[in-house]
PDB file of C-alpha atoms and ligand atoms in Angstrom:
ATOM      1  CA  MET A 730      14.956   2.816 -24.606  1.00 82.00           C
ATOM      2  CA  LEU A 731      14.328   1.405 -21.304  1.00 90.00           C
ATOM      3  CA  GLU A 732      15.498   4.504 -19.439  1.00 92.00           C
ATOM      4  CA  GLY A 733      12.934   6.508 -21.549  1.00 95.00           C
ATOM      5  CA  ALA A 734      10.289   3.890 -20.474  1.00 96.00           C
ATOM      6  CA  TYR A 735      11.509   4.513 -16.978  1.00 97.00           C
ATOM      7  CA  ARG A 736      10.907   8.236 -17.311  1.00 97.00           C
ATOM      8  CA  ILE A 737       7.649   8.088 -19.044  1.00 97.00           C
ATOM      9  CA  GLY A 738       6.513   5.731 -16.284  1.00 97.00           C
ATOM     10  CA  LEU A 739       7.495   8.154 -13.599  1.00 98.00           C
ATOM     11  CA  GLY A 740       5.337  10.849 -15.322  1.00 97.00           C
ATOM     12  CA  LEU A 741       2.475   8.480 -15.357  1.00 97.00           C
ATOM     13  CA  ILE A 742       2.672   7.702 -12.127  1.00 97.00           C
ATOM     14  CA  VAL A 743       2.582  11.324 -11.004  1.00 97.00           C
ATOM     15  CA  ALA A 744      -0.284  11.944 -13.253  1.00 97.00           C
ATOM     16  CA  MET A 745      -2.115   9.061 -11.546  1.00 95.00           C
ATOM     17  CA  GLY A 746      -1.590  10.396  -8.200  1.00 96.00           C
ATOM     18  CA  LEU A 747      -2.969  13.704  -9.074  1.00 97.00           C
ATOM     19  CA  MET A 748      -6.015  12.265 -10.412  1.00 95.00           C
ATOM     20  CA  ALA A 749      -6.363   9.982  -7.606  1.00 94.00           C
ATOM     21  CA  PHE A 750      -5.981  12.759  -5.133  1.00 96.00           C
ATOM     22  CA  ALA A 751      -8.369  14.845  -7.053  1.00 96.00           C
ATOM     23  CA  THR A 752     -11.200  12.097  -6.987  1.00 94.00           C
ATOM     24  CA  THR A 753     -10.566  10.751  -3.531  1.00 94.00           C
ATOM     25  CA  ILE A 754     -10.570  13.788  -1.805  1.00 95.00           C
ATOM     26  CA  ARG A 755     -14.061  14.596  -3.161  1.00 94.00           C
ATOM     27  CA  ALA A 756     -15.284  10.901  -2.715  1.00 93.00           C
ATOM     28  CA  PRO A 757     -13.819   7.778  -1.680  1.00 93.00           C
ATOM     29  CA  ASN A 758     -12.855   5.072  -4.115  1.00 88.00           C
ATOM     30  CA  GLY A 759     -16.054   2.627  -3.856  1.00 86.00           C
ATOM     31  CA  TYR A 760     -14.852  -0.128  -2.806  1.00 88.00           C
ATOM     32  CA  GLY A 761     -15.070  -1.978   1.027  1.00 89.00           C
ATOM     33  CA  ARG A 762     -17.677  -0.108   3.208  1.00 92.00           C
ATOM     34  CA  TYR A 763     -18.288   2.557   0.442  1.00 93.00           C
ATOM     35  CA  LEU A 764     -19.586  -0.265  -2.107  1.00 89.00           C
ATOM     36  CA  GLY A 765     -22.881  -1.252  -0.323  1.00 79.00           C
ATOM     37  CA  ASP A 766     -24.737  -4.051  -1.956  1.00 78.00           C
ATOM     38  CA  LYS A 767     -23.989  -2.892  -5.490  1.00 76.00           C
ATOM     39  CA  LEU A 768     -23.562  -5.956  -7.774  1.00 80.00           C
ATOM     40  CA  ALA A 769     -23.151  -4.315 -11.062  1.00 81.00           C
ATOM     41  CA  GLY A 770     -19.679  -3.542 -12.263  1.00 89.00           C
ATOM     42  CA  THR A 771     -18.053  -5.607  -9.682  1.00 92.00           C
ATOM     43  CA  ILE A 772     -16.463  -9.111  -9.410  1.00 91.00           C
ATOM     44  CA  ALA A 773     -15.761 -11.304  -6.119  1.00 90.00           C
ATOM     45  CA  ALA A 774     -13.355  -9.441  -3.858  1.00 87.00           C
ATOM     46  CA  ARG A 775     -10.955 -12.360  -3.149  1.00 89.00           C
ATOM     47  CA  PRO A 776     -10.048 -13.154  -6.812  1.00 89.00           C
ATOM     48  CA  GLY A 777     -10.136  -9.215  -7.367  1.00 90.00           C
ATOM     49  CA  TRP A 778      -7.349  -8.720  -4.786  1.00 89.00           C
ATOM     50  CA  LEU A 779      -5.331 -11.486  -6.328  1.00 89.00           C
ATOM     51  CA  ILE A 780      -5.551  -9.997  -9.759  1.00 89.00           C
ATOM     52  CA  PHE A 781      -5.280  -6.333  -8.548  1.00 87.00           C
ATOM     53  CA  GLU A 782      -1.793  -6.849  -6.667  1.00 89.00           C
ATOM     54  CA  ALA A 783      -0.259  -9.348  -8.750  1.00 90.00           C
ATOM     55  CA  PRO A 784       1.658  -6.965 -11.319  1.00 91.00           C
ATOM     56  CA  GLN A 785       3.598  -5.311  -8.318  1.00 92.00           C
ATOM     57  CA  TRP A 786       5.708  -8.498  -7.701  1.00 92.00           C
ATOM     58  CA  MET A 787       5.548  -9.658 -11.182  1.00 93.00           C
ATOM     59  CA  ALA A 788       6.893  -6.356 -12.867  1.00 96.00           C
ATOM     60  CA  PHE A 789       9.331  -5.865 -10.251  1.00 97.00           C
ATOM     61  CA  ALA A 790      11.016  -9.249 -10.315  1.00 96.00           C
ATOM     62  CA  LEU A 791      11.120  -9.382 -14.474  1.00 97.00           C
ATOM     63  CA  THR A 792      12.384  -5.902 -14.579  1.00 97.00           C
ATOM     64  CA  PHE A 793      15.152  -6.364 -12.052  1.00 97.00           C
ATOM     65  CA  TRP A 794      16.101  -9.868 -13.251  1.00 95.00           C
ATOM     66  CA  PHE A 795      16.048  -9.002 -17.152  1.00 96.00           C
ATOM     67  CA  THR A 796      17.471  -5.688 -17.263  1.00 96.00           C
ATOM     68  CA  ALA A 797      19.521  -4.638 -14.100  1.00 96.00           C
ATOM     69  CA  ARG A 798      23.073  -3.860 -14.938  1.00 96.00           C
ATOM     70  CA  ALA A 799      25.597  -6.930 -13.648  1.00 96.00           C
ATOM     71  CA  ILE A 800      27.013  -4.441 -11.190  1.00 96.00           C
ATOM     72  CA  ASN A 801      23.765  -3.641  -9.635  1.00 96.00           C
ATOM     73  CA  ILE A 802      23.169  -7.146  -8.823  1.00 97.00           C
ATOM     74  CA  ASN A 803      24.891  -7.087  -5.164  1.00 97.00           C
ATOM     75  CA  THR A 804      23.886  -7.999  -1.437  1.00 97.00           C
ATOM     76  CA  ALA A 805      22.213  -4.540  -1.227  1.00 97.00           C
ATOM     77  CA  THR A 806      19.885  -4.797  -4.252  1.00 98.00           C
ATOM     78  CA  LEU A 807      19.004  -8.634  -3.921  1.00 97.00           C
ATOM     79  CA  LEU A 808      18.031  -7.512  -0.233  1.00 97.00           C
ATOM     80  CA  LEU A 809      15.818  -4.589  -1.639  1.00 98.00           C
ATOM     81  CA  LEU A 810      14.493  -7.233  -4.114  1.00 97.00           C
ATOM     82  CA  GLY A 811      13.795  -9.826  -1.482  1.00 96.00           C
ATOM     83  CA  LEU A 812      11.920  -7.254   0.682  1.00 97.00           C
ATOM     84  CA  TRP A 813       9.535  -5.832  -2.259  1.00 97.00           C
ATOM     85  CA  GLN A 814       8.761  -9.294  -3.016  1.00 95.00           C
ATOM     86  CA  ALA A 815       8.257 -10.521   0.478  1.00 94.00           C
ATOM     87  CA  HIS A 816       5.925  -7.487   1.000  1.00 95.00           C
ATOM     88  CA  TYR A 817       3.921  -7.999  -2.157  1.00 93.00           C
ATOM     89  CA  LEU A 818       3.698 -11.810  -2.235  1.00 92.00           C
ATOM     90  CA  TYR A 819       2.214 -11.521   1.210  1.00 92.00           C
ATOM     91  CA  ARG A 820      -0.191  -8.552   0.043  1.00 91.00           C
ATOM     92  CA  GLY A 821      -1.041 -10.289  -3.269  1.00 88.00           C
ATOM     93  CA  LEU A 822      -1.256 -13.922  -2.461  1.00 88.00           C
ATOM     94  CA  GLY A 823      -1.375 -14.103   1.582  1.00 89.00           C
ATOM     95  CA  MET A 824      -3.661 -11.188   2.552  1.00 88.00           C
ATOM     96  CA  PRO A 825      -6.601 -11.740   0.190  1.00 87.00           C
ATOM     97  CA  PHE A 826      -7.185 -15.267   2.125  1.00 86.00           C
ATOM     98  CA  ARG A 827      -6.877 -13.610   5.615  1.00 87.00           C
ATOM     99  CA  MET A 828      -9.296 -10.777   4.749  1.00 86.00           C
ATOM    100  CA  ARG A 829     -12.710 -11.833   6.151  1.00 86.00           C
ATOM    101  CA  ILE A 830     -14.540 -10.504   3.195  1.00 82.00           C
ATOM    102  CA  GLY A 831     -16.966 -13.451   2.737  1.00 79.00           C
ATOM    103  CA  SER A 832     -19.280 -12.861  -0.315  1.00 82.00           C
ATOM    104  CA  LYS A 833     -18.074  -9.026  -0.891  1.00 85.00           C
ATOM    105  CA  ARG A 834     -17.200  -7.577  -4.296  1.00 90.00           C
ATOM    106  CA  LEU A 835     -14.819  -5.176  -5.547  1.00 90.00           C
ATOM    107  CA  PRO A 836     -15.662  -2.643  -8.369  1.00 91.00           C
ATOM    108  CA  ILE A 837     -14.053  -3.715 -11.815  1.00 92.00           C
ATOM    109  CA  ALA A 838     -13.120   0.019 -12.141  1.00 89.00           C
ATOM    110  CA  THR A 839     -11.020  -0.150  -9.127  1.00 89.00           C
ATOM    111  CA  ILE A 840      -9.049  -3.104 -10.960  1.00 91.00           C
ATOM    112  CA  TRP A 841      -8.846  -1.272 -14.039  1.00 89.00           C
ATOM    113  CA  PHE A 842      -7.225   1.625 -12.560  1.00 86.00           C
ATOM    114  CA  GLY A 843      -5.022  -0.367 -10.172  1.00 90.00           C
ATOM    115  CA  LEU A 844      -3.620  -2.846 -12.768  1.00 93.00           C
ATOM    116  CA  PRO A 845      -1.903  -0.499 -15.148  1.00 93.00           C
ATOM    117  CA  PHE A 846      -0.587   1.688 -12.069  1.00 95.00           C
ATOM    118  CA  ASN A 847       0.786  -1.528 -10.276  1.00 95.00           C
ATOM    119  CA  ALA A 848       2.515  -2.948 -13.171  1.00 96.00           C
ATOM    120  CA  LEU A 849       4.050   0.474 -13.911  1.00 97.00           C
ATOM    121  CA  ASN A 850       5.085   1.076 -10.085  1.00 97.00           C
ATOM    122  CA  GLY A 851       6.625  -2.525 -10.174  1.00 97.00           C
ATOM    123  CA  PHE A 852       8.506  -1.821 -13.573  1.00 97.00           C
ATOM    124  CA  VAL A 853       9.739   1.891 -12.306  1.00 98.00           C
ATOM    125  CA  ASN A 854      11.047   0.636  -8.610  1.00 98.00           C
ATOM    126  CA  GLY A 855      12.535  -2.774 -10.259  1.00 98.00           C
ATOM    127  CA  TYR A 856      14.424  -0.817 -13.041  1.00 98.00           C
ATOM    128  CA  ALA A 857      15.490   2.040 -10.486  1.00 98.00           C
ATOM    129  CA  VAL A 858      17.002  -0.570  -8.138  1.00 98.00           C
ATOM    130  CA  GLY A 859      18.592  -2.272 -11.178  1.00 98.00           C
ATOM    131  CA  HIS A 860      20.121   0.855 -12.542  1.00 98.00           C
ATOM    132  CA  ALA A 861      21.031   3.598  -9.822  1.00 97.00           C
ATOM    133  CA  GLU A 862      24.701   4.356  -9.692  1.00 97.00           C
ATOM    134  CA  HIS A 863      24.596   4.493  -5.893  1.00 97.00           C
ATOM    135  CA  LEU A 864      22.966   0.947  -5.605  1.00 98.00           C
ATOM    136  CA  ALA A 865      25.976  -0.371  -7.836  1.00 97.00           C
ATOM    137  CA  SER A 866      27.930  -1.453  -4.573  1.00 95.00           C
ATOM    138  CA  ALA A 867      27.037  -3.634  -1.719  1.00 95.00           C
ATOM    139  CA  SER A 868      28.586  -0.778   0.555  1.00 96.00           C
ATOM    140  CA  TRP A 869      24.953   1.001   0.237  1.00 98.00           C
ATOM    141  CA  LEU A 870      24.054  -1.213   3.031  1.00 97.00           C
ATOM    142  CA  GLY A 871      26.294   0.848   5.427  1.00 97.00           C
ATOM    143  CA  ASP A 872      24.941   4.269   4.205  1.00 98.00           C
ATOM    144  CA  PRO A 873      22.993   6.082   6.889  1.00 98.00           C
ATOM    145  CA  ARG A 874      20.103   6.580   4.145  1.00 98.00           C
ATOM    146  CA  PHE A 875      19.541   2.800   4.006  1.00 98.00           C
ATOM    147  CA  ILE A 876      19.888   2.144   7.595  1.00 98.00           C
ATOM    148  CA  ALA A 877      17.374   5.014   8.440  1.00 98.00           C
ATOM    149  CA  GLY A 878      14.899   4.025   5.580  1.00 98.00           C
ATOM    150  CA  LEU A 879      15.282   0.353   6.729  1.00 98.00           C
ATOM    151  CA  ALA A 880      13.950   1.119  10.286  1.00 98.00           C
ATOM    152  CA  ILE A 881      11.212   3.575   9.344  1.00 98.00           C
ATOM    153  CA  ALA A 882      10.008   0.925   6.495  1.00 98.00           C
ATOM    154  CA  GLY A 883      10.352  -1.864   9.257  1.00 98.00           C
ATOM    155  CA  VAL A 884       7.986  -0.031  11.799  1.00 98.00           C
ATOM    156  CA  GLY A 885       5.618   0.918   8.996  1.00 98.00           C
ATOM    157  CA  TRP A 886       5.324  -2.601   7.862  1.00 97.00           C
ATOM    158  CA  VAL A 887       4.905  -3.965  11.542  1.00 98.00           C
ATOM    159  CA  ILE A 888       2.235  -1.080  12.132  1.00 98.00           C
ATOM    160  CA  ASN A 889       0.477  -1.979   8.715  1.00 97.00           C
ATOM    161  CA  VAL A 890       0.390  -5.673   9.172  1.00 96.00           C
ATOM    162  CA  HIS A 891      -0.811  -5.604  12.872  1.00 97.00           C
ATOM    163  CA  SER A 892      -3.584  -3.073  12.242  1.00 98.00           C
ATOM    164  CA  ASP A 893      -4.776  -5.261   9.363  1.00 96.00           C
ATOM    165  CA  ASN A 894      -4.929  -8.208  11.516  1.00 95.00           C
ATOM    166  CA  LEU A 895      -6.796  -6.245  14.311  1.00 97.00           C
ATOM    167  CA  LEU A 896      -9.340  -5.197  11.471  1.00 96.00           C
ATOM    168  CA  PHE A 897      -9.611  -8.772  10.302  1.00 94.00           C
ATOM    169  CA  ARG A 898     -10.315 -10.208  13.751  1.00 94.00           C
ATOM    170  CA  LEU A 899     -12.931  -7.849  14.253  1.00 95.00           C
ATOM    171  CA  ARG A 900     -15.250 -10.157  12.345  1.00 92.00           C
ATOM    172  CA  LYS A 901     -16.073 -13.742  12.971  1.00 89.00           C
ATOM    173  CA  PRO A 902     -16.031 -16.187   9.837  1.00 85.00           C
ATOM    174  CA  GLY A 903     -18.795 -15.406   7.483  1.00 82.00           C
ATOM    175  CA  GLU A 904     -19.695 -11.876   8.834  1.00 87.00           C
ATOM    176  CA  THR A 905     -19.456  -8.766   6.941  1.00 85.00           C
ATOM    177  CA  GLY A 906     -20.196  -5.946   9.171  1.00 91.00           C
ATOM    178  CA  TYR A 907     -18.159  -3.373  10.805  1.00 95.00           C
ATOM    179  CA  ARG A 908     -17.083  -2.645  14.658  1.00 96.00           C
ATOM    180  CA  VAL A 909     -14.870  -0.069  16.099  1.00 98.00           C
ATOM    181  CA  PRO A 910     -11.456  -1.246  16.220  1.00 98.00           C
ATOM    182  CA  TYR A 911      -9.086  -0.932  19.429  1.00 97.00           C
ATOM    183  CA  GLY A 912      -5.514  -1.553  20.162  1.00 96.00           C
ATOM    184  CA  GLY A 913      -2.257  -1.165  18.738  1.00 97.00           C
ATOM    185  CA  MET A 914      -1.815   2.289  16.871  1.00 98.00           C
ATOM    186  CA  PHE A 915      -5.925   2.199  16.629  1.00 98.00           C
ATOM    187  CA  ARG A 916      -5.524   3.770  20.125  1.00 98.00           C
ATOM    188  CA  PHE A 917      -4.422   6.924  18.277  1.00 98.00           C
ATOM    189  CA  VAL A 918      -5.747   7.204  14.462  1.00 98.00           C
ATOM    190  CA  SER A 919      -8.628   5.535  12.696  1.00 98.00           C
ATOM    191  CA  SER A 920      -6.571   4.196   9.721  1.00 98.00           C
ATOM    192  CA  ALA A 921      -3.604   2.912  11.758  1.00 98.00           C
ATOM    193  CA  ASN A 922      -3.019   0.415   8.544  1.00 98.00           C
ATOM    194  CA  TYR A 923      -2.719   3.223   6.085  1.00 98.00           C
ATOM    195  CA  LEU A 924      -0.250   5.118   8.807  1.00 98.00           C
ATOM    196  CA  GLY A 925       1.727   2.111   8.748  1.00 98.00           C
ATOM    197  CA  GLU A 926       1.571   1.761   4.783  1.00 98.00           C
ATOM    198  CA  ILE A 927       2.857   5.440   4.131  1.00 98.00           C
ATOM    199  CA  MET A 928       5.498   4.889   6.836  1.00 98.00           C
ATOM    200  CA  LEU A 929       6.584   1.943   4.898  1.00 98.00           C
ATOM    201  CA  TRP A 930       6.907   3.470   1.649  1.00 98.00           C
ATOM    202  CA  ILE A 931       8.576   6.658   3.171  1.00 98.00           C
ATOM    203  CA  GLY A 932      11.104   4.060   4.424  1.00 98.00           C
ATOM    204  CA  TRP A 933      11.421   2.639   1.069  1.00 98.00           C
ATOM    205  CA  ALA A 934      11.973   5.879  -0.551  1.00 98.00           C
ATOM    206  CA  VAL A 935      14.670   6.785   1.686  1.00 98.00           C
ATOM    207  CA  MET A 936      16.372   3.441   1.584  1.00 98.00           C
ATOM    208  CA  THR A 937      16.477   3.247  -2.001  1.00 98.00           C
ATOM    209  CA  TRP A 938      17.184   6.859  -2.695  1.00 98.00           C
ATOM    210  CA  THR A 939      15.566   6.832  -6.025  1.00 98.00           C
ATOM    211  CA  ALA A 940      12.865   8.989  -7.949  1.00 98.00           C
ATOM    212  CA  ALA A 941      10.755   5.885  -8.302  1.00 98.00           C
ATOM    213  CA  GLY A 942      10.517   5.309  -4.347  1.00 98.00           C
ATOM    214  CA  LEU A 943       9.944   8.894  -3.549  1.00 98.00           C
ATOM    215  CA  ILE A 944       7.072   9.052  -6.397  1.00 98.00           C
ATOM    216  CA  PHE A 945       5.541   5.903  -5.190  1.00 98.00           C
ATOM    217  CA  ALA A 946       5.727   7.432  -1.276  1.00 98.00           C
ATOM    218  CA  LEU A 947       3.928  10.331  -2.651  1.00 98.00           C
ATOM    219  CA  PHE A 948       1.350   8.465  -4.620  1.00 97.00           C
ATOM    220  CA  THR A 949       0.523   6.364  -1.518  1.00 98.00           C
ATOM    221  CA  ILE A 950      -0.063   9.737   0.573  1.00 98.00           C
ATOM    222  CA  ALA A 951      -2.234  11.128  -2.118  1.00 97.00           C
ATOM    223  CA  ASN A 952      -4.216   7.896  -2.498  1.00 96.00           C
ATOM    224  CA  LEU A 953      -4.765   6.916   1.215  1.00 97.00           C
ATOM    225  CA  GLY A 954      -4.650  10.322   2.834  1.00 98.00           C
ATOM    226  CA  PRO A 955      -8.074  11.399   1.789  1.00 97.00           C
ATOM    227  CA  ARG A 956      -9.360   7.808   2.256  1.00 97.00           C
ATOM    228  CA  ALA A 957      -8.164   7.949   5.834  1.00 98.00           C
ATOM    229  CA  LEU A 958     -10.157  11.227   6.340  1.00 98.00           C
ATOM    230  CA  SER A 959     -13.127   9.570   4.810  1.00 97.00           C
ATOM    231  CA  HIS A 960     -13.008   6.476   7.031  1.00 98.00           C
ATOM    232  CA  HIS A 961     -12.439   8.792  10.050  1.00 98.00           C
ATOM    233  CA  LYS A 962     -15.689  10.775   8.972  1.00 98.00           C
ATOM    234  CA  TRP A 963     -17.730   7.287   8.571  1.00 98.00           C
ATOM    235  CA  TYR A 964     -16.614   5.962  11.893  1.00 98.00           C
ATOM    236  CA  ARG A 965     -17.719   9.023  13.792  1.00 97.00           C
ATOM    237  CA  ALA A 966     -21.096   9.098  11.823  1.00 97.00           C
ATOM    238  CA  THR A 967     -21.458   5.306  12.307  1.00 97.00           C
ATOM    239  CA  PHE A 968     -20.748   4.824  15.975  1.00 97.00           C
ATOM    240  CA  ALA A 969     -22.065   7.210  18.758  1.00 96.00           C
ATOM    241  CA  ASP A 970     -19.437   5.962  21.342  1.00 95.00           C
ATOM    242  CA  TYR A 971     -16.611   6.401  18.747  1.00 97.00           C
ATOM    243  CA  PRO A 972     -13.321   7.293  20.786  1.00 97.00           C
ATOM    244  CA  PRO A 973     -13.487  11.241  20.458  1.00 96.00           C
ATOM    245  CA  GLU A 974      -9.611  11.729  21.027  1.00 96.00           C
ATOM    246  CA  ARG A 975      -8.553   9.287  18.022  1.00 98.00           C
ATOM    247  CA  ARG A 976      -7.440  11.237  15.127  1.00 98.00           C
ATOM    248  CA  ALA A 977      -7.722  10.120  11.340  1.00 98.00           C
ATOM    249  CA  LEU A 978      -4.183   9.301  10.237  1.00 98.00           C
ATOM    250  CA  ILE A 979      -1.491  10.926  12.174  1.00 98.00           C
ATOM    251  CA  PRO A 980      -1.318  10.836  15.917  1.00 97.00           C
ATOM    252  CA  PHE A 981      -2.292  14.121  17.744  1.00 96.00           C
ATOM    253  CA  ILE A 982      -2.113  15.953  14.584  1.00 95.00           C
ATOM    254  CA  LEU A 983      -4.623  15.031  11.817  1.00 94.00           C
TER     255      LEU A 983
HETATM  256  N1  NAP B1644      -0.169   1.631  -1.139  1.00 51.10           N
HETATM  257  C1  NAP B1644      -1.408   1.913  -1.433  1.00 51.10           C
HETATM  258  O1  NAP B1644      -1.917   2.880  -2.128  1.00 51.10           O
HETATM  259  C2  NAP B1644      -2.462   1.144  -1.214  1.00 51.10           C
HETATM  260  C3  NAP B1644      -3.946   1.303  -1.697  1.00 51.10           C
HETATM  261  C4  NAP B1644      -4.846   0.762  -1.006  1.00 51.10           C
HETATM  262  C5  NAP B1644      -4.503  -0.497   0.102  1.00 51.10           C
HETATM  263  N2  NAP B1644      -3.353  -0.518   0.469  1.00 51.10           N
HETATM  264  C6  NAP B1644      -3.348  -1.321   1.445  1.00 51.10           C
HETATM  265  O2  NAP B1644      -4.136  -2.804   1.192  1.00 51.10           O
HETATM  266  C7  NAP B1644      -4.551  -2.984   2.660  1.00 51.10           C
HETATM  267  C8  NAP B1644      -6.144  -3.232   2.421  1.00 51.10           C
HETATM  268  O3  NAP B1644      -6.597  -1.836   2.210  1.00 51.10           O
HETATM  269  P1  NAP B1644      -7.988  -1.285   2.430  1.00 51.10           P
HETATM  270  O4  NAP B1644      -8.212  -0.084   1.657  1.00 51.10           O
HETATM  271  O5  NAP B1644      -9.008  -2.581   1.980  1.00 51.10           O
HETATM  272  O6  NAP B1644      -8.255  -1.262   4.111  1.00 51.10           O
HETATM  273  P2  NAP B1644      -9.307  -1.083   4.942  1.00 51.10           P
HETATM  274  O7  NAP B1644     -10.465  -0.214   4.549  1.00 51.10           O
HETATM  275  O8  NAP B1644      -8.892  -0.607   6.432  1.00 51.10           O
HETATM  276  O9  NAP B1644     -10.008  -2.421   5.061  1.00 51.10           O
HETATM  277  C9  NAP B1644      -9.083  -3.610   5.494  1.00 51.10           C
HETATM  278  C10 NAP B1644      -9.684  -4.710   5.819  1.00 51.10           C
HETATM  279  O10 NAP B1644     -10.451  -4.776   6.912  1.00 51.10           O
HETATM  280  C11 NAP B1644     -11.800  -4.913   6.853  1.00 51.10           C
HETATM  281  N3  NAP B1644     -12.325  -3.962   7.871  1.00 51.10           N
HETATM  282  C12 NAP B1644     -11.907  -2.411   7.715  1.00 51.10           C
HETATM  283  N4  NAP B1644     -12.394  -1.615   8.856  1.00 51.10           N
HETATM  284  C13 NAP B1644     -13.299  -2.732   9.611  1.00 51.10           C
HETATM  285  C14 NAP B1644     -13.982  -2.665  10.755  1.00 51.10           C
HETATM  286  N5  NAP B1644     -14.383  -1.401  11.310  1.00 51.10           N
HETATM  287  N6  NAP B1644     -14.776  -3.506  10.981  1.00 51.10           N
HETATM  288  C15 NAP B1644     -14.565  -4.931  10.485  1.00 51.10           C
HETATM  289  N7  NAP B1644     -13.964  -4.725   9.217  1.00 51.10           N
HETATM  290  C16 NAP B1644     -13.127  -3.774   8.817  1.00 51.10           C
HETATM  291  C17 NAP B1644     -12.147  -4.382   5.557  1.00 51.10           C
HETATM  292  O11 NAP B1644     -13.244  -4.972   5.166  1.00 51.10           O
HETATM  293  P3  NAP B1644     -14.067  -4.524   3.725  1.00 51.10           P
HETATM  294  O12 NAP B1644     -13.304  -4.538   2.684  1.00 51.10           O
HETATM  295  O13 NAP B1644     -15.398  -5.153   3.845  1.00 51.10           O
HETATM  296  O14 NAP B1644     -14.482  -2.936   4.181  1.00 51.10           O
HETATM  297  C18 NAP B1644     -10.886  -5.037   4.901  1.00 51.10           C
HETATM  298  O15 NAP B1644     -11.037  -6.483   4.767  1.00 51.10           O
HETATM  299  C19 NAP B1644      -4.197  -2.056   3.606  1.00 51.10           C
HETATM  300  O16 NAP B1644      -3.077  -2.727   4.202  1.00 51.10           O
HETATM  301  C20 NAP B1644      -3.859  -0.768   2.779  1.00 51.10           C
HETATM  302  O17 NAP B1644      -2.762  -0.070   3.649  1.00 51.10           O
HETATM  303  C21 NAP B1644      -2.458  -0.037  -0.005  1.00 51.10           C
END
């Protein structure tokens, strides 16, 4: 029965990814800089982020602990569980308190779309790690796919967190305006944090070698790719002195 739910979950995530791409390529999701002063249909951004991200770490942990095959509970899968939890506990419980978003709001529609996606994504990834045949032995830790994926994910995570930190520091406490970010990977692209996020999930897909990991990486590209293009256009329209050599998402290319 759970295998069926896993397959349906993968299908639903593919559908959500196509939907996210089709809508965000036309207009960016209306949170952050695209929300303006709108109050109707919104909630305070900080509790919004806390609610929004919670299903990712809860669903992964619950699915893994309660459904994993005994043989799939080994050093390799426990490391994967630990990495997922460390990332999402930071993203879900730490980052919302580090963001300088003051009195900003988050659209309830964003949360309504995000909650089922995050719950499904936590479930399918937890299930995949707990059931994949190739993850039934700790020897996976020595597999070139695990080592290469871990390296890509590690570099992506550092770029993502470092870039987010540079963005947070652009505002003094209480400020809500925008400035041009400099430093780190912002030398090359406008959405350095999204570049890191995409690398992180490509790395996860490679290091887990599962359909769930691959579909999440593709979803992240479909969701954040168009948003990175919107951010780039917005920076160029907003700041006359915006560095002309800077690309949107992929250094020197896009
Ligand atoms: N895996 C996925 O599909 C997915 C989806 C969404 C987000 N994420 C991740 O979640 C994190 C946050 O995403 P996001 O979409 O909120 O990123 P974002 O638009 O880059 O904003 C990140 C934070 O920095 C602030 N900020 C951005 N640009 C700024 C500037 N030029 N001057 C001053 N402050 C600035 C934003 O404030 P405002 O909110 O006030 O604009 C926000 O608090 C990122 O690490 C992203 O990769 C992942």
